[in-house]
PDB file of C-alpha atoms in Angstrom:
ATOM      1  CA  MET J 860     146.713   6.848   9.576  1.00 68.00           C
ATOM      2  CA  SER J 861     143.919   4.617   8.256  1.00 75.00           C
ATOM      3  CA  ASN J 862     145.505   4.477   4.804  1.00 83.00           C
ATOM      4  CA  VAL J 863     149.215   4.217   5.869  1.00 85.00           C
ATOM      5  CA  ILE J 864     150.881   0.859   5.297  1.00 86.00           C
ATOM      6  CA  HIS J 865     154.320   0.231   6.870  1.00 82.00           C
ATOM      7  CA  ILE J 866     156.703  -2.044   5.027  1.00 85.00           C
ATOM      8  CA  ASP J 867     160.233  -3.006   5.699  1.00 82.00           C
ATOM      9  CA  GLU J 868     162.650  -5.863   5.173  1.00 82.00           C
ATOM     10  CA  LYS J 869     165.017  -7.721   7.464  1.00 80.00           C
ATOM     11  CA  TRP J 870     167.681 -10.386   7.151  1.00 81.00           C
ATOM     12  CA  PHE J 871     167.126 -13.500   9.276  1.00 77.00           C
ATOM     13  CA  TYR J 872     170.120 -15.819   9.978  1.00 73.00           C
ATOM     14  CA  ILE J 873     169.194 -19.480  10.276  1.00 67.00           C
ATOM     15  CA  ASN J 874     171.979 -20.325  12.797  1.00 63.00           C
ATOM     16  CA  PRO J 875     173.395 -17.226  14.375  1.00 56.00           C
ATOM     17  CA  GLU J 876     176.501 -17.686  16.536  1.00 60.00           C
ATOM     18  CA  THR J 877     174.736 -16.297  19.622  1.00 61.00           C
ATOM     19  CA  ARG J 878     172.269 -19.114  19.643  1.00 63.00           C
ATOM     20  CA  ARG J 879     172.586 -21.263  22.852  1.00 68.00           C
ATOM     21  CA  PHE J 880     171.412 -24.727  23.545  1.00 69.00           C
ATOM     22  CA  TYR J 881     170.877 -26.274  26.904  1.00 77.00           C
ATOM     23  CA  LEU J 882     171.335 -30.058  26.579  1.00 81.00           C
ATOM     24  CA  LEU J 883     170.963 -32.908  29.005  1.00 85.00           C
ATOM     25  CA  PRO J 884     174.129 -34.893  29.623  1.00 87.00           C
ATOM     26  CA  LYS J 885     173.205 -37.657  27.182  1.00 87.00           C
ATOM     27  CA  GLU J 886     171.750 -35.451  24.464  1.00 85.00           C
ATOM     28  CA  GLU J 887     173.562 -35.022  21.204  1.00 83.00           C
ATOM     29  CA  ASP J 888     174.427 -31.570  19.759  1.00 74.00           C
ATOM     30  CA  PRO J 889     171.673 -30.310  17.503  1.00 70.00           C
ATOM     31  CA  TYR J 890     172.140 -30.487  13.733  1.00 64.00           C
ATOM     32  CA  ARG J 891     173.169 -27.141  12.177  1.00 61.00           C
ATOM     33  CA  CYS J 892     172.518 -26.788   8.451  1.00 60.00           C
ATOM     34  CA  GLN J 893     175.382 -24.395   7.671  1.00 60.00           C
ATOM     35  CA  GLN J 894     178.469 -25.738   6.126  1.00 62.00           C
ATOM     36  CA  SER J 895     180.907 -23.075   7.152  1.00 64.00           C
ATOM     37  CA  ARG J 896     181.144 -20.299   9.774  1.00 65.00           C
ATOM     38  CA  ARG J 897     182.097 -17.891   7.059  1.00 68.00           C
ATOM     39  CA  PHE J 898     178.991 -18.513   4.782  1.00 68.00           C
ATOM     40  CA  LYS J 899     175.938 -18.299   6.946  1.00 71.00           C
ATOM     41  CA  ILE J 900     172.573 -19.177   5.567  1.00 73.00           C
ATOM     42  CA  LYS J 901     170.342 -16.179   5.600  1.00 78.00           C
ATOM     43  CA  ALA J 902     167.105 -15.034   4.101  1.00 80.00           C
ATOM     44  CA  MET J 903     165.411 -11.676   3.648  1.00 84.00           C
ATOM     45  CA  PHE J 904     161.725 -11.057   4.409  1.00 86.00           C
ATOM     46  CA  MET J 905     159.556  -8.085   3.723  1.00 86.00           C
ATOM     47  CA  GLY J 906     156.611  -7.455   6.082  1.00 86.00           C
ATOM     48  CA  MET J 907     153.573  -5.268   5.627  1.00 88.00           C
ATOM     49  CA  ILE J 908     151.319  -4.102   8.346  1.00 85.00           C
ATOM     50  CA  GLU J 909     148.739  -1.318   8.968  1.00 86.00           C
ATOM     51  CA  LYS J 910     146.768  -0.005  11.870  1.00 85.00           C
ATOM     52  CA  PRO J 911     143.647  -2.192  12.388  1.00 88.00           C
ATOM     53  CA  LEU J 912     140.441  -0.608  10.995  1.00 87.00           C
ATOM     54  CA  TYR J 913     137.122  -0.516  12.975  1.00 89.00           C
ATOM     55  CA  ASP J 914     133.726   0.715  11.978  1.00 87.00           C
ATOM     56  CA  ALA J 915     131.557   3.169  14.037  1.00 88.00           C
ATOM     57  CA  GLN J 916     130.113   0.247  16.169  1.00 93.00           C
ATOM     58  CA  GLY J 917     133.631  -1.070  17.023  1.00 90.00           C
ATOM     59  CA  HIS J 918     133.506  -4.047  14.640  1.00 92.00           C
ATOM     60  CA  LEU J 919     136.784  -5.009  12.998  1.00 91.00           C
ATOM     61  CA  ILE J 920     136.853  -4.174   9.275  1.00 88.00           C
ATOM     62  CA  HIS J 921     140.492  -5.050   8.600  1.00 88.00           C
ATOM     63  CA  ASP J 922     143.058  -6.531  10.854  1.00 89.00           C
ATOM     64  CA  GLY J 923     146.009  -4.618   9.219  1.00 86.00           C
ATOM     65  CA  LYS J 924     147.955  -7.746   8.287  1.00 87.00           C
ATOM     66  CA  TYR J 925     149.061  -7.947   4.740  1.00 89.00           C
ATOM     67  CA  GLY J 926     151.704 -10.554   4.836  1.00 88.00           C
ATOM     68  CA  ILE J 927     155.356 -11.390   4.973  1.00 89.00           C
ATOM     69  CA  PHE J 928     157.137 -12.158   1.750  1.00 91.00           C
ATOM     70  CA  SER J 929     160.469 -13.751   1.158  1.00 89.00           C
ATOM     71  CA  PHE J 930     163.123 -12.845  -1.348  1.00 89.00           C
ATOM     72  CA  VAL J 931     163.519 -16.282  -2.940  1.00 88.00           C
ATOM     73  CA  PHE J 932     163.692 -17.787  -6.392  1.00 88.00           C
ATOM     74  CA  GLN J 933     163.288 -21.280  -7.846  1.00 89.00           C
ATOM     75  CA  GLN J 934     165.916 -22.986  -9.862  1.00 89.00           C
ATOM     76  CA  THR J 935     166.414 -26.384 -11.251  1.00 90.00           C
ATOM     77  CA  ALA J 936     169.266 -28.461  -9.763  1.00 87.00           C
ATOM     78  CA  LYS J 937     172.168 -28.891 -12.172  1.00 88.00           C
ATOM     79  CA  LYS J 938     173.776 -31.838 -10.552  1.00 87.00           C
ATOM     80  CA  LYS J 939     172.603 -34.910  -8.642  1.00 88.00           C
ATOM     81  CA  SER J 940     173.403 -35.032  -4.911  1.00 83.00           C
ATOM     82  CA  LYS J 941     172.621 -37.397  -2.117  1.00 80.00           C
ATOM     83  CA  ASN J 942     169.629 -35.077  -1.175  1.00 75.00           C
ATOM     84  CA  ARG J 943     167.992 -34.626  -4.589  1.00 81.00           C
ATOM     85  CA  GLU J 944     168.044 -35.708  -8.251  1.00 87.00           C
ATOM     86  CA  ALA J 945     169.266 -33.484 -11.100  1.00 88.00           C
ATOM     87  CA  GLY J 946     166.429 -31.413 -12.469  1.00 87.00           C
ATOM     88  CA  THR J 947     164.569 -31.069  -9.183  1.00 88.00           C
ATOM     89  CA  ILE J 948     163.249 -27.574  -8.530  1.00 89.00           C
ATOM     90  CA  GLU J 949     165.072 -25.951  -5.613  1.00 85.00           C
ATOM     91  CA  THR J 950     164.011 -22.808  -3.681  1.00 83.00           C
ATOM     92  CA  LYS J 951     167.052 -20.518  -3.033  1.00 84.00           C
ATOM     93  CA  THR J 952     167.385 -17.276  -1.234  1.00 84.00           C
ATOM     94  CA  ASN J 953     168.221 -14.078  -3.188  1.00 85.00           C
ATOM     95  CA  GLN J 954     171.449 -12.871  -1.645  1.00 82.00           C
ATOM     96  CA  ASN J 955     171.650  -9.645  -3.682  1.00 84.00           C
ATOM     97  CA  ILE J 956     168.802  -7.383  -2.852  1.00 84.00           C
ATOM     98  CA  ASN J 957     169.019  -4.344  -5.123  1.00 84.00           C
ATOM     99  CA  ARG J 958     166.567  -1.955  -6.805  1.00 82.00           C
ATOM    100  CA  GLU J 959     165.483  -4.514  -9.306  1.00 84.00           C
ATOM    101  CA  ALA J 960     164.614  -7.074  -6.609  1.00 86.00           C
ATOM    102  CA  ILE J 961     162.718  -4.394  -4.611  1.00 85.00           C
ATOM    103  CA  ARG J 962     160.904  -3.330  -7.715  1.00 84.00           C
ATOM    104  CA  GLU J 963     159.886  -6.865  -8.546  1.00 87.00           C
ATOM    105  CA  MET J 964     158.737  -7.390  -4.987  1.00 88.00           C
ATOM    106  CA  LEU J 965     156.638  -4.198  -5.069  1.00 86.00           C
ATOM    107  CA  VAL J 966     154.892  -5.157  -8.340  1.00 87.00           C
ATOM    108  CA  ASN J 967     154.500  -8.934  -7.813  1.00 89.00           C
ATOM    109  CA  ASN J 968     153.713  -9.258  -4.022  1.00 90.00           C
ATOM    110  CA  VAL J 969     153.053  -5.872  -2.286  1.00 88.00           C
ATOM    111  CA  LYS J 970     150.568  -4.434  -4.803  1.00 89.00           C
ATOM    112  CA  PRO J 971     148.453  -7.671  -5.139  1.00 91.00           C
ATOM    113  CA  ALA J 972     148.404  -8.024  -1.331  1.00 91.00           C
ATOM    114  CA  ILE J 973     147.010  -4.427  -1.011  1.00 90.00           C
ATOM    115  CA  VAL J 974     144.441  -4.965  -3.751  1.00 89.00           C
ATOM    116  CA  SER J 975     143.196  -8.295  -2.283  1.00 90.00           C
ATOM    117  CA  LYS J 976     142.989  -7.197   1.380  1.00 90.00           C
ATOM    118  CA  TRP J 977     141.963  -3.512   1.028  1.00 88.00           C
ATOM    119  CA  PRO J 978     138.439  -2.855   2.359  1.00 86.00           C
ATOM    120  CA  ALA J 979     135.940  -2.087  -0.375  1.00 84.00           C
ATOM    121  CA  ASN J 980     134.317   0.847   1.329  1.00 83.00           C
ATOM    122  CA  MET J 981     137.652   2.708   1.992  1.00 84.00           C
ATOM    123  CA  PRO J 982     139.083   5.249  -0.457  1.00 86.00           C
ATOM    124  CA  LYS J 983     141.836   3.773  -2.624  1.00 86.00           C
ATOM    125  CA  ASP J 984     144.496   6.364  -1.628  1.00 88.00           C
ATOM    126  CA  VAL J 985     147.266   4.383  -0.065  1.00 88.00           C
ATOM    127  CA  VAL J 986     150.408   5.674   1.526  1.00 87.00           C
ATOM    128  CA  ILE J 987     153.332   3.250   1.928  1.00 84.00           C
ATOM    129  CA  GLN J 988     155.779   4.306   4.635  1.00 81.00           C
ATOM    130  CA  TRP J 989     159.265   2.942   4.187  1.00 81.00           C
ATOM    131  CA  ASP J 990     162.647   3.516   5.697  1.00 78.00           C
ATOM    132  CA  ASN J 991     165.204   5.542   3.691  1.00 72.00           C
ATOM    133  CA  SER J 992     167.518   2.668   2.659  1.00 71.00           C
ATOM    134  CA  ARG J 993     169.470   3.025  -0.605  1.00 69.00           C
ATOM    135  CA  PRO J 994     167.785   0.275  -2.616  1.00 69.00           C
ATOM    136  CA  HIS J 995     164.441   1.854  -1.742  1.00 68.00           C
ATOM    137  CA  GLN J 996     164.736   4.492  -4.449  1.00 67.00           C
ATOM    138  CA  VAL J 997     161.276   4.163  -6.042  1.00 69.00           C
ATOM    139  CA  PRO J 998     161.437   3.442  -9.843  1.00 65.00           C
ATOM    140  CA  GLN J 999     159.793   6.092 -11.932  1.00 72.00           C
ATOM    141  CA  ASP J1000     159.408   4.146 -15.156  1.00 71.00           C
ATOM    142  CA  GLU J1001     156.017   3.920 -16.906  1.00 78.00           C
ATOM    143  CA  GLU J1002     155.539   0.154 -16.342  1.00 78.00           C
ATOM    144  CA  PHE J1003     155.996   0.558 -12.583  1.00 78.00           C
ATOM    145  CA  ILE J1004     153.664   3.573 -12.371  1.00 80.00           C
ATOM    146  CA  ALA J1005     150.994   1.722 -14.446  1.00 82.00           C
ATOM    147  CA  ALA J1006     151.269  -1.292 -12.170  1.00 81.00           C
ATOM    148  CA  ILE J1007     150.715   0.583  -8.898  1.00 79.00           C
ATOM    149  CA  THR J1008     147.865   2.713 -10.281  1.00 81.00           C
ATOM    150  CA  GLN J1009     145.950  -0.309 -11.774  1.00 81.00           C
ATOM    151  CA  GLY J1010     142.545  -0.935 -10.351  1.00 81.00           C
ATOM    152  CA  GLY J1011     141.879   2.669  -9.274  1.00 84.00           C
ATOM    153  CA  PHE J1012     144.481   2.724  -6.531  1.00 86.00           C
ATOM    154  CA  ASN J1013     146.604   5.676  -5.920  1.00 85.00           C
ATOM    155  CA  ILE J1014     149.682   4.355  -4.082  1.00 85.00           C
ATOM    156  CA  ARG J1015     152.296   6.822  -2.874  1.00 84.00           C
ATOM    157  CA  ILE J1016     155.548   5.821  -1.273  1.00 82.00           C
ATOM    158  CA  VAL J1017     156.844   8.067   1.520  1.00 80.00           C
ATOM    159  CA  LEU J1018     160.377   7.547   2.784  1.00 80.00           C
ATOM    160  CA  GLN J1019     161.185   8.184   6.467  1.00 77.00           C
ATOM    161  CA  PRO J1020     163.668  10.807   7.467  1.00 74.00           C
ATOM    162  CA  ALA J1021     167.296   9.653   7.561  1.00 71.00           C
ATOM    163  CA  GLN J1022     168.592   8.271  10.955  1.00 68.00           C
ATOM    164  CA  SER J1023     165.109   7.829  12.331  1.00 67.00           C
ATOM    165  CA  PRO J1024     164.694   4.270  13.647  1.00 61.00           C
ATOM    166  CA  ASP J1025     162.022   5.266  16.097  1.00 59.00           C
ATOM    167  CA  LEU J1026     159.489   5.612  13.255  1.00 61.00           C
ATOM    168  CA  ASN J1027     159.888   2.023  11.974  1.00 66.00           C
ATOM    169  CA  VAL J1028     157.087   0.088  13.364  1.00 68.00           C
ATOM    170  CA  LEU J1029     158.174  -3.259  11.927  1.00 66.00           C
ATOM    171  CA  ASP J1030     161.737  -3.236  13.410  1.00 66.00           C
ATOM    172  CA  LEU J1031     160.390  -2.178  16.811  1.00 65.00           C
ATOM    173  CA  GLY J1032     157.699  -4.785  17.035  1.00 69.00           C
ATOM    174  CA  LEU J1033     157.071  -7.471  14.507  1.00 69.00           C
ATOM    175  CA  PHE J1034     160.679  -8.370  13.507  1.00 66.00           C
ATOM    176  CA  ARG J1035     161.878  -8.453  17.112  1.00 66.00           C
ATOM    177  CA  VAL J1036     159.086 -10.809  18.077  1.00 69.00           C
ATOM    178  CA  ILE J1037     159.772 -13.111  15.074  1.00 69.00           C
ATOM    179  CA  GLN J1038     163.528 -13.146  15.830  1.00 68.00           C
ATOM    180  CA  SER J1039     162.909 -13.949  19.540  1.00 68.00           C
ATOM    181  CA  LEU J1040     160.589 -16.765  18.528  1.00 65.00           C
ATOM    182  CA  GLN J1041     163.184 -18.052  16.068  1.00 61.00           C
ATOM    183  CA  HIS J1042     165.933 -18.172  18.646  1.00 58.00           C
TER     184      HIS J1042
END
C-alpha cells in the first residue's frame, strides 16, 4: 500500500437547504449567494491522498497529501455589471464533468502533483485507486499514455469493484470532514 494513491471527486453545494443558522433576535439573516432555489451554486473537487510513508527509524518521509483540485475554468466577462467591468477574468465552475474533463484533470493536475511530491528513493510504480464511476473510463490514446509515463513513472489506474463504497477512503474520511466544516 506504499504506492497506492486514492483519488475521488465530490460535488460541494455552497448553500444547501439543510443549512441552519442560529441567530440572535436582532441579527439579520445571512447573505446567501444563490439567486434561485432551482439553480444552486456547486463546485466539484478532486482529492488525492496516500498512506503516510515512514523510514526504518520512524521519521516521516511523505505525509501522503497530494492536494485537492477544483474543476474550474477562467473566462472573460462579456458584459459589464455592478460587480465587475467587461473583460474582467472570472473563475467559473465546470458543471459538466465528463471524460474529457477527467482526462484534462489527470494530465494537468494529478500527474504533476505525483511527480512533484513523490519521494526520490521510492520506486516509480504508482497505482491510482479510483471508484468505478462512468466518466472514469481511462483514456487509452497515445498522448495520455505518454503523459502518464513521462519522467520514468509507471502509473496504473485500478477501478474499485461496483457497489463498494466501503473501499473509498476519501468519501469515508476527508470529504465528510470538509463538508462538516463547511456547514
